[in-house]
CSV table of C-alpha atoms in Angstrom, one decimal:
chain,number,residue,atom,x,y,z
E,1,MET,CA,160.5,111.9,133.1
E,2,THR,CA,160.8,108.1,134.4
E,3,LEU,CA,161.0,105.6,131.9
E,4,THR,CA,157.6,104.8,132.3
E,5,GLN,CA,156.2,108.0,131.9
E,6,GLN,CA,158.4,108.1,128.7
E,7,ILE,CA,156.6,104.9,127.6
E,8,ILE,CA,153.5,106.4,128.3
E,9,THR,CA,154.2,109.3,126.4
E,10,VAL,CA,155.7,107.6,123.3
E,11,SER,CA,152.5,105.3,123.4
E,12,MET,CA,150.2,108.2,123.2
E,13,VAL,CA,152.4,109.9,120.3
E,14,ILE,CA,151.9,106.5,118.5
E,15,LEU,CA,148.0,106.2,119.4
E,16,ALA,CA,147.8,109.5,117.8
E,17,THR,CA,149.5,108.8,114.7
E,18,VAL,CA,147.7,105.3,114.1
E,19,ILE,CA,144.3,107.0,114.6
E,20,THR,CA,144.9,109.4,112.2
E,21,ARG,CA,146.0,107.0,109.6
E,22,PHE,CA,143.3,104.2,110.2
E,23,LEU,CA,140.6,106.4,110.9
E,24,PRO,CA,139.0,106.9,107.3
E,25,PHE,CA,139.4,103.3,106.6
E,26,ILE,CA,137.7,102.2,109.8
E,27,ILE,CA,134.6,104.8,109.2
E,28,PHE,CA,134.4,103.7,105.7
E,29,PRO,CA,135.2,100.1,105.5
E,30,ALA,CA,135.7,97.9,102.1
E,31,GLY,CA,132.9,96.1,102.2
E,32,LYS,CA,130.3,99.0,102.7
E,33,GLU,CA,129.1,101.5,100.0
E,34,THR,CA,131.3,104.7,100.7
E,35,PRO,CA,129.0,108.1,100.6
E,36,LYS,CA,129.3,109.9,97.3
E,37,PHE,CA,130.6,113.0,98.9
E,38,ILE,CA,133.6,111.2,100.3
E,39,LYS,CA,134.1,109.4,97.2
E,40,TYR,CA,134.0,112.6,95.3
E,41,LEU,CA,136.5,114.1,98.1
E,42,GLY,CA,138.8,110.9,97.4
E,43,LYS,CA,139.0,112.2,93.8
E,44,VAL,CA,139.5,115.9,93.9
E,45,LEU,CA,141.6,115.8,97.2
E,46,PRO,CA,144.9,114.5,95.9
E,47,ALA,CA,145.5,117.5,93.4
E,48,ALA,CA,144.8,119.9,96.3
E,49,VAL,CA,146.7,117.9,98.9
E,50,PHE,CA,149.9,118.2,96.2
E,51,GLY,CA,149.5,121.9,96.5
E,52,LEU,CA,149.2,121.8,100.2
E,53,LEU,CA,152.5,119.4,100.5
E,54,VAL,CA,154.6,122.4,98.2
E,55,ILE,CA,153.7,125.0,100.3
E,56,TYR,CA,154.0,122.9,103.7
E,57,CYS,CA,157.8,122.5,102.4
E,58,LEU,CA,158.1,126.1,101.9
E,59,LYS,CA,156.4,127.4,104.9
E,60,ASN,CA,159.7,128.1,106.6
E,61,VAL,CA,160.9,130.5,103.7
E,62,SER,CA,160.9,134.0,104.5
E,63,ILE,CA,159.9,136.7,101.8
E,64,MET,CA,160.9,139.5,104.0
E,65,ASP,CA,164.7,138.8,105.2
E,66,GLY,CA,167.4,136.4,104.8
E,67,SER,CA,167.7,135.5,101.4
E,68,HIS,CA,164.0,136.4,100.7
E,69,GLY,CA,163.2,133.0,99.3
E,70,ILE,CA,165.4,133.8,96.1
E,71,PRO,CA,167.1,130.4,95.8
E,72,GLU,CA,164.0,128.5,96.6
E,73,LEU,CA,162.6,130.4,93.5
E,74,ILE,CA,165.3,129.9,91.3
E,75,ALA,CA,165.6,126.0,92.1
E,76,ILE,CA,161.9,125.6,91.9
E,77,LEU,CA,161.9,127.2,88.4
E,78,CYS,CA,164.9,124.8,87.6
E,79,VAL,CA,162.7,121.6,88.5
E,80,VAL,CA,159.9,122.7,86.7
E,81,ALA,CA,161.8,123.7,83.3
E,82,ILE,CA,163.8,120.8,83.4
E,83,HIS,CA,160.8,118.4,84.0
E,84,LEU,CA,158.7,120.3,81.1
E,85,TRP,CA,161.7,119.6,78.7
E,86,LYS,CA,162.8,115.6,80.0
E,87,ARG,CA,160.1,114.6,82.2
E,88,GLN,CA,162.3,112.6,84.2
E,89,MET,CA,161.4,112.9,87.5
E,90,LEU,CA,164.6,111.6,89.2
E,91,LEU,CA,166.5,114.0,86.6
E,92,SER,CA,164.4,117.3,87.5
E,93,ILE,CA,164.8,116.3,91.5
E,94,ALA,CA,168.4,115.9,91.4
E,95,THR,CA,169.2,119.0,89.5
E,96,GLY,CA,166.9,121.1,91.4
E,97,THR,CA,168.5,119.9,94.7
E,98,VAL,CA,172.1,120.5,93.6
E,99,VAL,CA,171.2,123.8,92.5
E,100,TYR,CA,169.9,124.8,95.4
E,101,MET,CA,172.5,123.5,97.6
E,102,LEU,CA,175.0,125.5,95.5
E,103,LEU,CA,173.1,128.5,95.9
E,104,ILE,CA,172.7,128.4,99.6
E,105,GLN,CA,176.2,127.4,100.0
E,106,LEU,CA,178.0,129.4,97.6
E,107,VAL,CA,176.0,132.5,96.6
E,108,PHE,CA,173.7,133.3,99.3
L,1,MET,CA,150.8,82.5,83.5
L,2,ASP,CA,153.1,84.5,85.7
L,3,ASN,CA,154.2,83.0,89.3
L,4,GLU,CA,153.9,85.1,92.4
L,5,LYS,CA,157.8,85.5,92.7
L,6,GLY,CA,157.9,86.8,89.4
L,7,ILE,CA,155.3,89.5,89.9
L,8,ILE,CA,156.7,90.3,93.6
L,9,GLY,CA,160.1,91.1,91.8
L,10,ARG,CA,158.6,93.2,88.9
L,11,SER,CA,156.8,95.2,91.8
L,12,LEU,CA,159.7,96.0,93.1
L,13,ARG,CA,161.8,97.1,90.5
L,14,ALA,CA,158.8,99.1,89.2
L,15,ALA,CA,158.6,100.9,93.0
L,16,PHE,CA,162.1,101.3,93.4
L,17,PRO,CA,163.2,104.3,91.1
L,18,TYR,CA,160.2,106.0,92.6
L,19,THR,CA,161.6,106.0,96.1
L,20,VAL,CA,165.2,107.1,95.2
L,21,PRO,CA,164.5,110.9,95.9
L,22,ILE,CA,163.1,109.9,99.1
L,23,LEU,CA,166.1,107.7,99.8
L,24,ALA,CA,168.2,110.6,99.7
L,25,GLY,CA,165.9,112.8,101.5
L,26,PHE,CA,164.9,110.4,104.3
L,27,LEU,CA,168.5,109.2,105.0
L,28,PHE,CA,169.4,112.7,105.5
L,29,LEU,CA,166.1,114.2,107.3
L,30,GLY,CA,166.2,110.8,109.3
L,31,ALA,CA,169.8,111.3,110.4
L,32,THR,CA,169.0,114.8,111.5
L,33,TYR,CA,166.3,113.5,113.8
L,34,GLY,CA,168.6,110.7,115.1
L,35,ILE,CA,171.4,113.3,115.8
L,36,TYR,CA,168.9,115.7,117.2
L,37,MET,CA,167.8,112.9,119.8
L,38,ASN,CA,171.5,112.0,120.4
L,39,VAL,CA,172.4,115.3,121.4
L,40,SER,CA,169.2,115.5,123.5
L,41,GLY,CA,170.6,112.8,125.5
L,42,PHE,CA,168.6,109.8,124.0
L,43,SER,CA,170.2,106.3,122.8
L,44,PHE,CA,169.9,105.5,119.5
L,45,LEU,CA,167.2,103.0,120.7
L,46,TYR,CA,164.8,105.8,120.8
L,47,PRO,CA,165.0,107.0,117.4
L,48,MET,CA,165.2,103.6,116.0
L,49,LEU,CA,162.0,102.3,117.6
L,50,MET,CA,160.1,105.4,117.0
L,51,SER,CA,160.9,105.7,113.7
L,52,MET,CA,159.4,102.2,113.4
L,53,THR,CA,156.5,102.5,115.1
L,54,VAL,CA,155.5,106.4,114.6
L,55,PHE,CA,156.8,106.9,111.3
L,56,ALA,CA,156.0,110.6,110.9
L,57,GLY,CA,158.7,113.4,110.6
L,58,SER,CA,157.4,116.0,112.5
L,59,ALA,CA,155.5,114.1,115.2
L,60,GLU,CA,159.0,112.5,116.1
L,61,PHE,CA,160.6,116.0,116.3
L,62,VAL,CA,157.9,117.0,118.7
L,63,ALA,CA,157.9,113.9,120.8
L,64,VAL,CA,161.5,114.8,121.6
L,65,SER,CA,160.4,118.0,123.4
L,66,LEU,CA,157.4,116.2,124.6
L,67,LEU,CA,160.0,113.7,126.3
L,68,LEU,CA,161.9,116.6,127.7
L,69,SER,CA,159.3,118.5,129.3
L,70,ALA,CA,156.9,117.6,132.1
L,71,PHE,CA,154.6,114.5,131.8
L,72,ASP,CA,151.5,114.8,130.2
L,73,PRO,CA,150.2,112.2,128.0
L,74,ILE,CA,146.7,114.0,127.1
L,75,GLN,CA,148.7,117.1,125.9
L,76,ALA,CA,150.8,114.8,123.7
L,77,PHE,CA,148.1,113.0,122.3
L,78,LEU,CA,146.2,115.9,121.0
L,79,MET,CA,149.3,117.6,119.9
L,80,ILE,CA,150.0,114.6,117.7
L,81,LEU,CA,146.5,114.4,116.6
L,82,MET,CA,146.6,117.8,115.4
L,83,ILE,CA,150.0,117.6,113.6
L,84,ASN,CA,148.9,114.7,111.9
L,85,ALA,CA,145.5,115.4,110.9
L,86,ARG,CA,146.6,115.4,107.2
L,87,HIS,CA,146.6,111.6,107.4
L,88,LEU,CA,142.8,112.0,107.1
L,89,PHE,CA,143.2,113.5,103.8
L,90,TYR,CA,145.2,110.6,102.6
L,91,GLY,CA,143.2,108.2,103.9
L,92,VAL,CA,140.2,109.2,102.4
L,93,SER,CA,142.0,110.0,98.8
L,94,LEU,CA,143.6,106.3,99.3
L,95,LEU,CA,140.2,104.5,100.1
L,96,GLU,CA,139.8,103.0,96.7
L,97,LYS,CA,143.4,102.9,95.8
L,98,TYR,CA,144.2,100.3,99.1
L,99,ALA,CA,141.1,98.3,98.5
L,100,GLY,CA,141.5,94.7,97.6
L,101,THR,CA,144.9,94.6,98.6
L,102,GLY,CA,144.6,91.6,101.2
L,103,TRP,CA,146.7,91.4,104.2
L,104,LYS,CA,149.1,94.3,102.9
L,105,LYS,CA,146.4,96.9,103.5
L,106,PHE,CA,147.1,96.9,106.9
L,107,TYR,CA,150.7,98.0,106.5
L,108,LEU,CA,150.0,100.2,103.7
L,109,ILE,CA,148.0,102.1,106.2
L,110,PHE,CA,150.3,101.8,109.2
L,111,GLY,CA,153.2,103.0,107.0
L,112,MET,CA,151.4,106.1,105.2
L,113,CYS,CA,153.4,109.0,104.8
L,114,ASP,CA,153.2,112.2,102.8
L,115,GLU,CA,155.8,110.7,100.2
L,116,SER,CA,154.2,107.1,99.9
L,117,PHE,CA,150.8,109.1,99.4
L,118,SER,CA,152.2,110.9,96.9
L,119,ILE,CA,153.8,108.4,94.6
L,120,ASN,CA,150.9,105.7,95.5
L,121,CYS,CA,148.3,108.3,94.3
L,122,SER,CA,150.1,109.8,91.4
L,123,VAL,CA,152.0,107.0,89.4
L,124,ASP,CA,150.3,105.2,86.6
L,125,ILE,CA,151.2,101.6,87.7
L,126,PRO,CA,152.4,99.5,84.8
L,127,GLU,CA,149.9,96.8,83.8
L,128,ASN,CA,152.2,94.0,84.3
L,129,VAL,CA,152.9,95.0,88.0
L,130,ASP,CA,150.7,94.0,91.0
L,131,LYS,CA,149.5,97.3,92.5
L,132,GLY,CA,149.3,96.0,96.0
L,133,TRP,CA,153.0,94.9,96.0
L,134,PHE,CA,153.7,98.0,93.9
L,135,MET,CA,152.3,100.3,96.8
L,136,PHE,CA,153.8,97.7,99.6
L,137,PHE,CA,157.3,98.2,98.5
L,138,VAL,CA,156.8,101.9,97.9
L,139,THR,CA,155.7,102.1,101.5
L,140,ILE,CA,157.9,99.8,102.9
L,141,LEU,CA,161.3,100.9,100.9
L,142,ASN,CA,160.5,104.4,102.1
L,143,GLN,CA,159.9,103.7,106.0
L,144,SER,CA,163.1,101.5,105.7
L,145,TYR,CA,165.3,104.7,104.6
L,146,TRP,CA,163.7,106.4,107.5
L,147,VAL,CA,164.5,103.8,110.0
L,148,CYS,CA,167.7,103.6,108.6
L,149,GLY,CA,168.7,107.2,108.6
L,150,ALA,CA,167.2,107.8,112.1
L,151,THR,CA,169.5,104.9,113.9
L,152,LEU,CA,172.7,105.8,112.1
L,153,GLY,CA,172.2,109.5,113.3
L,154,GLY,CA,171.5,108.3,116.9
L,155,ILE,CA,174.6,105.9,116.8
L,156,PHE,CA,176.9,108.6,115.2
L,157,GLY,CA,175.3,111.5,116.4
L,158,SER,CA,177.6,114.7,116.2
L,159,PHE,CA,180.6,112.8,114.5
L,160,ILE,CA,178.8,113.4,111.0
L,161,ASN,CA,180.3,116.4,109.9
L,162,PHE,CA,180.0,117.5,106.0
L,163,ASN,CA,178.0,120.4,104.5
L,164,THR,CA,174.8,118.8,103.9
L,165,GLU,CA,173.2,122.3,103.9
L,166,GLY,CA,170.0,122.3,101.5
L,167,LEU,CA,170.0,118.9,101.1
L,168,ASP,CA,166.5,118.6,102.4
L,169,PHE,CA,165.7,120.6,99.5
L,170,VAL,CA,165.3,117.0,97.7
L,171,MET,CA,161.6,116.6,99.3
L,172,THR,CA,160.3,120.0,98.0
L,173,ALA,CA,161.6,119.1,94.8
L,174,MET,CA,159.7,115.8,94.8
L,175,PHE,CA,156.7,117.6,95.5
L,176,VAL,CA,156.9,120.2,93.1
L,177,VAL,CA,157.3,117.4,90.3
L,178,ILE,CA,154.6,115.3,91.4
L,179,PHE,CA,152.1,118.6,91.6
L,180,LEU,CA,153.4,119.4,88.3
L,181,GLU,CA,152.8,115.8,86.9
L,182,GLN,CA,149.3,116.1,88.1
L,183,TRP,CA,148.9,119.5,86.4
L,184,LEU,CA,150.0,118.2,83.6
L,185,LYS,CA,147.8,115.1,83.9
L,186,GLU,CA,144.4,117.0,84.9
L,187,LYS,CA,141.7,118.5,82.5
L,188,ASN,CA,140.1,121.1,85.1
L,189,HIS,CA,143.1,122.7,87.6
L,190,THR,CA,140.1,123.8,89.9
L,191,SER,CA,141.4,121.4,93.0
L,192,SER,CA,145.4,122.0,92.4
L,193,LEU,CA,144.7,125.8,92.5
L,194,ILE,CA,142.2,125.5,95.1
L,195,GLY,CA,145.0,123.8,97.1
L,196,ILE,CA,148.0,126.0,96.5
L,197,GLY,CA,145.9,129.0,96.6
L,198,LEU,CA,144.3,128.5,100.2
L,199,SER,CA,147.6,126.7,101.9
L,200,LEU,CA,149.2,130.3,100.9
L,201,VAL,CA,146.2,132.2,102.0
L,202,CYS,CA,146.6,130.5,105.5
L,203,LEU,CA,150.3,130.4,105.8
L,204,ILE,CA,150.2,134.1,105.2
L,205,ILE,CA,147.3,134.5,108.0
L,206,PHE,CA,148.3,131.9,110.4
L,207,GLY,CA,152.0,131.4,110.2
L,208,PRO,CA,154.3,128.4,109.3
L,209,ASP,CA,153.3,126.3,112.9
L,210,LYS,CA,149.4,127.0,112.8
L,211,PHE,CA,148.4,127.1,109.1
L,212,MET,CA,147.8,123.4,108.1
L,213,ILE,CA,144.4,122.7,110.0
L,214,PRO,CA,142.7,125.9,108.8
L,215,ALA,CA,144.3,125.1,105.4
L,216,MET,CA,142.8,121.6,105.5
L,217,LEU,CA,139.4,122.6,106.7
L,218,SER,CA,139.4,125.4,104.0
L,219,ILE,CA,140.2,123.0,101.1
L,220,ALA,CA,137.6,120.6,102.2
L,221,GLY,CA,135.1,123.2,102.5
L,222,VAL,CA,135.6,125.1,99.2
L,223,LEU,CA,135.7,121.8,97.5
L,224,ALA,CA,132.5,120.7,98.8
L,225,LEU,CA,131.3,123.9,97.6
L,226,VAL,CA,132.3,123.4,94.2
L,227,ARG,CA,131.1,119.9,93.8
L,228,LYS,CA,128.1,120.7,91.7
L,229,PRO,CA,130.0,122.7,89.0
L,230,LEU,CA,132.8,120.2,88.8
L,231,GLU,CA,130.6,117.1,88.5
L,232,LYS,CA,128.8,118.7,86.1
L,233,GLY,CA,131.8,119.9,83.9
L,234,GLY,CA,132.8,116.4,83.7
L,235,ALA,CA,135.9,117.3,85.8
L,236,VAL,CA,135.1,114.2,87.9
L,237,THR,CA,133.7,111.2,87.0
């Protein structure tokens, strides 16, 4: 690929990304009344998207082979247990990550 | 009366702790991306400029393979559109949150990513802090971590060699905590269950590379179907 072709390709990547970010704000501008259905989606979507993001992070975990997702399961249970106990976001995340790293580096 | 400087400083101090997990995750993932570009034969300027302008992890990784294959801008455009389609959901969810943030709104939208969306959407911003500045700092701190990671990875490339295996789990752990916080806060779990359930079903049916679009379509569809009962039950006000 020549430099010009590279620049065009990267510009396309930028343009497509910018469109996905700005489109909702362009279609539903702040000054105008947002349709009720979109307002409803705006309220209920976050909870669903947080669930989607959890699954997205785990998408390459394979239950059938390798370590069968056991390190992920143990680490997530740690995160949940510690978070329910202390409700300290950073502590829960740090502990879960360290547990996971130890599990895959030393155990599995 | 509070002066502007005090508000800005307080917003930064309030925002920073929430971004610490992302500091760890983005330096690591950003460096992975920079190293990947480095070993693919690109100068550090590529990961640096792309992390500033694109700032969307998976799209930047895919862009490397686009740059290495035959020139096809239309395909590149459509592919990235699909990969980043989840931003549409974030936008719809943030329409009201971002309202009234003035000039910062442009950057808040430009720098929106999975992590900034999750924090800005889930944190109850303290009353003595300006919500616009708070969200601005969350967004710009997160992006700066990514740019630093990508640039350092691009410069030092394959010199970095210590056992970081599993460090990327910091992102999974963060989303689990955010999901859990939402769960503890909400009275009605319908939307959380729809999100996690349908994503899982779509992952099983379509596989890891193709499940996002069907998952998003089915989530939006089912949420539309349960709108009446949810609004009647008082779950949405």
